[in-house]
Tab-separated table of N, CA and C in Angstrom:
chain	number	residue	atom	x	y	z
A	1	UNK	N	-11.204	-1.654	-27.380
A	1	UNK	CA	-11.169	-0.817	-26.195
A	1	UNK	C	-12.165	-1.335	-25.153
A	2	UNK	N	-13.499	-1.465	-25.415
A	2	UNK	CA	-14.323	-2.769	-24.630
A	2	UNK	C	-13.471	-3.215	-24.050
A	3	UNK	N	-13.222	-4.581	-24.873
A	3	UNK	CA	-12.524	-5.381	-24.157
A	3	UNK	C	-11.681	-5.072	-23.113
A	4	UNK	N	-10.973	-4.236	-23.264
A	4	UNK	CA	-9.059	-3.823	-22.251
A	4	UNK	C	-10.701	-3.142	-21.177
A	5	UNK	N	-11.165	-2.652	-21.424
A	5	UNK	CA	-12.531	-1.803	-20.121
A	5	UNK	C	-13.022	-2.814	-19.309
A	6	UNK	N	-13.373	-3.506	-19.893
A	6	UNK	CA	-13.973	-5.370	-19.432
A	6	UNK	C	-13.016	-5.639	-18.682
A	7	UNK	N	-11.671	-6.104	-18.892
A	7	UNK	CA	-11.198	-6.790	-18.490
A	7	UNK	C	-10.491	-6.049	-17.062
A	8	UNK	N	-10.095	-5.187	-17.328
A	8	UNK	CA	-9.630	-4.127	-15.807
A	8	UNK	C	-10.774	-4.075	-15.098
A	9	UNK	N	-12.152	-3.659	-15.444
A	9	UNK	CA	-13.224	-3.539	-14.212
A	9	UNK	C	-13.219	-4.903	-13.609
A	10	UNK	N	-13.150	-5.958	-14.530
A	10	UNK	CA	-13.120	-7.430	-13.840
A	10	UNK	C	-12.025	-8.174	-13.214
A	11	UNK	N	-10.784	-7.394	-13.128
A	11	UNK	CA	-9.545	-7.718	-12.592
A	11	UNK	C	-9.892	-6.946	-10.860
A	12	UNK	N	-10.407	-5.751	-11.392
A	12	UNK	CA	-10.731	-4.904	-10.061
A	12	UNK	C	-11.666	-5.486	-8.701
A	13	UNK	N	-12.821	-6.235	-9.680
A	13	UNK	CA	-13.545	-6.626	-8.775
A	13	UNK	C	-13.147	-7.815	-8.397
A	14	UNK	N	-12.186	-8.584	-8.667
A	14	UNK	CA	-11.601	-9.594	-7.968
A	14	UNK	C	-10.349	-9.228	-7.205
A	15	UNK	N	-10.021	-8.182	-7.511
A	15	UNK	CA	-9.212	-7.799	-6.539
A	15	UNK	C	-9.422	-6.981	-5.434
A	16	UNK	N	-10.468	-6.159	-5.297
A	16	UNK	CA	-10.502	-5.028	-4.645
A	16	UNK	C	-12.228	-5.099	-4.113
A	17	UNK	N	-13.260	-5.590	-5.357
A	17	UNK	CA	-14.741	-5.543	-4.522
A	17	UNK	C	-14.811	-6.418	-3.790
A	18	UNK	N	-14.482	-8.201	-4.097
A	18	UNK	CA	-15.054	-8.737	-3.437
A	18	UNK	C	-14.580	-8.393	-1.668
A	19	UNK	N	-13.351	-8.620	-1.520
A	19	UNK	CA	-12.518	-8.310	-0.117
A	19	UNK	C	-13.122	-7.023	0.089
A	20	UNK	N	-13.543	-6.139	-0.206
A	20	UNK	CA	-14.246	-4.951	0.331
A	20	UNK	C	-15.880	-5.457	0.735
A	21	UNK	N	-16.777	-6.111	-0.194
A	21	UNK	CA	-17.705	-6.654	0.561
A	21	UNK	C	-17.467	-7.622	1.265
A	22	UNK	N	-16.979	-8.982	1.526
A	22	UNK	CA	-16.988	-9.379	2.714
A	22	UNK	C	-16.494	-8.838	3.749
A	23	UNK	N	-15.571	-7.808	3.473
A	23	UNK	CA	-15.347	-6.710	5.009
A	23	UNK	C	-16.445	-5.902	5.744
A	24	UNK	N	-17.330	-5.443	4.520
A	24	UNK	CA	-18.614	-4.822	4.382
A	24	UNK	C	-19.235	-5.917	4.840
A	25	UNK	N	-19.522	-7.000	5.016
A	25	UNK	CA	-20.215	-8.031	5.946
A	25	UNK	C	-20.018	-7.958	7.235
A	26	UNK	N	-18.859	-7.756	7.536
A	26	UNK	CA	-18.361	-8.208	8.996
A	26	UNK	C	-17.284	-8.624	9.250
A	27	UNK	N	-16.507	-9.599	8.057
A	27	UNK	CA	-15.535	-10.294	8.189
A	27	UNK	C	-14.139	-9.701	8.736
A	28	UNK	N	-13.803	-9.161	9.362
A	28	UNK	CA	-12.865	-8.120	9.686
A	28	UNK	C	-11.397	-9.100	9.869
A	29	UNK	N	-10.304	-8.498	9.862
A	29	UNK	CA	-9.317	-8.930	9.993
A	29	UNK	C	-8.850	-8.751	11.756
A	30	UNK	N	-9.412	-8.389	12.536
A	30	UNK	CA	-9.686	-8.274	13.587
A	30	UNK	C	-10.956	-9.229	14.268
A	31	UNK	N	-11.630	-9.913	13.567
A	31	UNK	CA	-12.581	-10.802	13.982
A	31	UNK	C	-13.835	-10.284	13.244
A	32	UNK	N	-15.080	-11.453	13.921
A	32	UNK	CA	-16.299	-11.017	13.327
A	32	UNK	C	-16.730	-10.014	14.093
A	33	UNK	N	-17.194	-8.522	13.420
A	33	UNK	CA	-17.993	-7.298	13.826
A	33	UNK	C	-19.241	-8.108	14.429
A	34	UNK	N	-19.377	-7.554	15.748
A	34	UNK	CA	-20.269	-7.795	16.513
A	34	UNK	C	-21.659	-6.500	16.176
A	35	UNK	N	-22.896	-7.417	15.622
A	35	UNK	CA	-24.101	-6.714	15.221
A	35	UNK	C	-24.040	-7.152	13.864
A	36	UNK	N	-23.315	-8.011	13.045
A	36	UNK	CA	-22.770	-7.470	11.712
A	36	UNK	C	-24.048	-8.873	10.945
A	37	UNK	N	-23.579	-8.813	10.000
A	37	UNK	CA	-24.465	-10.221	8.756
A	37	UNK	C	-23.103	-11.100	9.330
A	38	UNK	N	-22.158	-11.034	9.572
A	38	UNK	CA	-20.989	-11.862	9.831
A	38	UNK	C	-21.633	-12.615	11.102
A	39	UNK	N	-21.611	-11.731	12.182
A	39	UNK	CA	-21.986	-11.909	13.286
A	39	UNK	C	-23.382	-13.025	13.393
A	40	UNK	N	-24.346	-12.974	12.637
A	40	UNK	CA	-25.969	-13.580	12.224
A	40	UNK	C	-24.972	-14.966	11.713
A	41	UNK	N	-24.328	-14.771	10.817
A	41	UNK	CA	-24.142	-16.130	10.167
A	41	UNK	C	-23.268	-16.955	11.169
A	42	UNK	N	-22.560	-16.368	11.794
A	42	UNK	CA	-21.452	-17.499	12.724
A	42	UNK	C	-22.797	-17.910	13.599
A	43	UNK	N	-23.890	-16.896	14.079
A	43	UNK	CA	-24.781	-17.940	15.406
A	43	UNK	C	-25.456	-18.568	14.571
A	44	UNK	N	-25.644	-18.621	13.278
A	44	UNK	CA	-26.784	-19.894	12.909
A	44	UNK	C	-25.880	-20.563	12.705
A	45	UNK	N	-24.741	-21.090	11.574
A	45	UNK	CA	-23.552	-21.785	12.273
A	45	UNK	C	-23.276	-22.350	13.176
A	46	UNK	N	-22.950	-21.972	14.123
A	46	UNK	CA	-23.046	-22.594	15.562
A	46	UNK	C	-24.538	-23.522	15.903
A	47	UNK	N	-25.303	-22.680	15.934
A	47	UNK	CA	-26.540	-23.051	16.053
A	47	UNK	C	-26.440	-24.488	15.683
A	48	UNK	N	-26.312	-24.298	14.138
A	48	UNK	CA	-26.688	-25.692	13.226
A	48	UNK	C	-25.801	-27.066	13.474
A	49	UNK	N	-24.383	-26.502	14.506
A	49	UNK	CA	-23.420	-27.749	14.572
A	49	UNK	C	-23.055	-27.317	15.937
A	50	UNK	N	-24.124	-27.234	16.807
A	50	UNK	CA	-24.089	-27.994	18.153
A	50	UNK	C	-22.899	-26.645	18.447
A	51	UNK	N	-22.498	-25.732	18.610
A	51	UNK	CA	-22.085	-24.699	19.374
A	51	UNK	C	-20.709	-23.917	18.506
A	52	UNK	N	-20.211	-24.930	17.569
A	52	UNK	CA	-19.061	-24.604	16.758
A	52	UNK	C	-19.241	-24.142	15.782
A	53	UNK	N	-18.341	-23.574	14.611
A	53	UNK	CA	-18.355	-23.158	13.365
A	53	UNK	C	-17.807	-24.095	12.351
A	54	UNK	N	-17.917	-25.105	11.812
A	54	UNK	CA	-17.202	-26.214	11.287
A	54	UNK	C	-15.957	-25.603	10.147
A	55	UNK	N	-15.168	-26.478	10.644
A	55	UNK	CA	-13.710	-25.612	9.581
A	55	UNK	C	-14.106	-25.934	8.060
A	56	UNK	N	-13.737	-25.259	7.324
A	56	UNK	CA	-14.278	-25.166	5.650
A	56	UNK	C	-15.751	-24.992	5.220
A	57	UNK	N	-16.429	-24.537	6.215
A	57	UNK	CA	-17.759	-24.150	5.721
A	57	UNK	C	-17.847	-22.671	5.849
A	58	UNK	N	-18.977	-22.009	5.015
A	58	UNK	CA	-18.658	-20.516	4.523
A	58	UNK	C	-18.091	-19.604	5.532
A	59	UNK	N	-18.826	-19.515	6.524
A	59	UNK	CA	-18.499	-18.549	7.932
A	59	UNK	C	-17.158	-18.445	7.637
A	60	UNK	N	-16.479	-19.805	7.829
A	60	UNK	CA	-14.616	-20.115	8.252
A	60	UNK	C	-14.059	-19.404	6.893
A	61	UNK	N	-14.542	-20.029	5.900
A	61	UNK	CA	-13.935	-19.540	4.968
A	61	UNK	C	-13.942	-17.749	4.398
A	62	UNK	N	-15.363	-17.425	4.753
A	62	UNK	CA	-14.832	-15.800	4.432
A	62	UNK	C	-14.165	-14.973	5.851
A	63	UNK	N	-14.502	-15.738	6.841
A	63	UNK	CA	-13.631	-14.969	8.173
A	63	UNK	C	-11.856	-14.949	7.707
A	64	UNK	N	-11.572	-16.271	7.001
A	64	UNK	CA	-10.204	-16.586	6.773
A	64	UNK	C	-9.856	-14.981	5.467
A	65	UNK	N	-10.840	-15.464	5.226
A	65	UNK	CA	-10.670	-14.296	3.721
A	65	UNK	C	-10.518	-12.651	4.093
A	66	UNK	N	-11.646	-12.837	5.184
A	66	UNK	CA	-11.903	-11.251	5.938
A	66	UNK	C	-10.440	-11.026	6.214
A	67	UNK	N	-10.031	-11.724	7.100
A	67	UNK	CA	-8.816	-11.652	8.512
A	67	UNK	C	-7.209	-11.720	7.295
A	68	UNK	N	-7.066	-12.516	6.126
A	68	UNK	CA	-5.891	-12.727	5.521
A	68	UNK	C	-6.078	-12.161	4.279
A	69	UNK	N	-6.772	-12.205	3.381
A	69	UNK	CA	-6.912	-11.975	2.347
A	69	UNK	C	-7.499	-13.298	1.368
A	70	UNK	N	-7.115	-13.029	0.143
A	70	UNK	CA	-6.925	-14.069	-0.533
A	70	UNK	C	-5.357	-15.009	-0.537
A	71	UNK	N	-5.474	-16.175	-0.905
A	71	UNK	CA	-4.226	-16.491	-1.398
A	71	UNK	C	-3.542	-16.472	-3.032
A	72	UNK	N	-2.485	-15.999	-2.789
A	72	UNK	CA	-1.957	-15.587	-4.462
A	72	UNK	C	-2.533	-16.988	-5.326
A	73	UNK	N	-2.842	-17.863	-5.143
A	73	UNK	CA	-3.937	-18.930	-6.072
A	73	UNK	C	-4.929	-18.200	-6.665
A	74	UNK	N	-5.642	-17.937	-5.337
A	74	UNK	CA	-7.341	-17.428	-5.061
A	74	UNK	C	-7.003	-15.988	-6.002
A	75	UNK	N	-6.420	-15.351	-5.830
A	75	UNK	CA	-5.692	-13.597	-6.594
A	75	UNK	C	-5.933	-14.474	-8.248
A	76	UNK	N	-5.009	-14.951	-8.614
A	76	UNK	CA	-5.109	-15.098	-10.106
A	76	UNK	C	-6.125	-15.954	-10.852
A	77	UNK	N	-6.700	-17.058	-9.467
A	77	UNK	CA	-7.923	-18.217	-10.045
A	77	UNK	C	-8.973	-16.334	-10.612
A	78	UNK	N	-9.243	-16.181	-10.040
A	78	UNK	CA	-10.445	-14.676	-9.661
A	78	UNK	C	-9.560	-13.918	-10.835
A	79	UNK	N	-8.705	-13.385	-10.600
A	79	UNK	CA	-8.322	-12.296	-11.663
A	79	UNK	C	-8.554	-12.765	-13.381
A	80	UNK	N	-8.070	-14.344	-13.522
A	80	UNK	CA	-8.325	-14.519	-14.497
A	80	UNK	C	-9.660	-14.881	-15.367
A	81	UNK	N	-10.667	-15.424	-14.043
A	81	UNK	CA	-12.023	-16.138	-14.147
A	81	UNK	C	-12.877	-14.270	-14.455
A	82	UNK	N	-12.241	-13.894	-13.862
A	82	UNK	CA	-13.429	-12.139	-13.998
A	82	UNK	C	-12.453	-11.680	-14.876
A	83	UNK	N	-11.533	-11.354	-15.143
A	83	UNK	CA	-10.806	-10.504	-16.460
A	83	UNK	C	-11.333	-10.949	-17.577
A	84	UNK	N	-11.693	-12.748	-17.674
A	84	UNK	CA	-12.239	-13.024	-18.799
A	84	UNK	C	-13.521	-12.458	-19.426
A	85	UNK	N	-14.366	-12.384	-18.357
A	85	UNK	CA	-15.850	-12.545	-18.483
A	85	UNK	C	-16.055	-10.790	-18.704
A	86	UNK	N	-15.088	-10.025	-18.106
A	86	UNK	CA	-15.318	-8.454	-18.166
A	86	UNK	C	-14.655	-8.350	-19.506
A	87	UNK	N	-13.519	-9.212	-20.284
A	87	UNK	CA	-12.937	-8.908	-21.339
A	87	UNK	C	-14.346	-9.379	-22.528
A	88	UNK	N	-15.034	-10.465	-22.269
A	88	UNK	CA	-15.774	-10.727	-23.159
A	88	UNK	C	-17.469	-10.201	-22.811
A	89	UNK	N	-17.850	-9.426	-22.257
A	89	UNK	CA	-18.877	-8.771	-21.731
A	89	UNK	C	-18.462	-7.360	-22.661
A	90	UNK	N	-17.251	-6.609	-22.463
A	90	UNK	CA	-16.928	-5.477	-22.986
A	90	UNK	C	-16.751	-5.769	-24.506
């Protein structure tokens, strides 16, 4: 019973916490929340590469995440990498 407990809280949080905290950052599907930790990280970002946000570095990548989601890859890489660890934790 552990286990099946483990493994749903850890299916959950790859499905449902992480995309709730990086929204809880800023990352909005509407853009970066202005005032936000989103907002701080795109100007040092910029900052650090001369005025831009470089494509595939974190900013881009959780804005992509904020704004779309995951991709059904990213859904089962995560569902299965945390179902495990909550199945064998429980």
């Amino acid at each position: 019973i552990g286990a099946a407990i483990g493994a749903t809280v850890g299916t959950g949080v790859a499905l449902a916490g992480i995309p709730l905290c990086i929204g809880a950052l800023g990352f909005t599907g509407a853009g970066i929340a202005a005032g936000s930790i989103a907002a701080k990280m795109m100007s040092a970002a910029a900052i650090a590469n001369g005025g831009g946000v470089a494509a595939g570095s974190t900013v881009a990548v959780l804005q992509s995440i904020g704004a779309a989601g995951f991709s059904i890859g990213a859904k089962i890489g995560l569902t299965s990498a945390l179902g495990s660890v909550g199945a064998a934790s429980g």
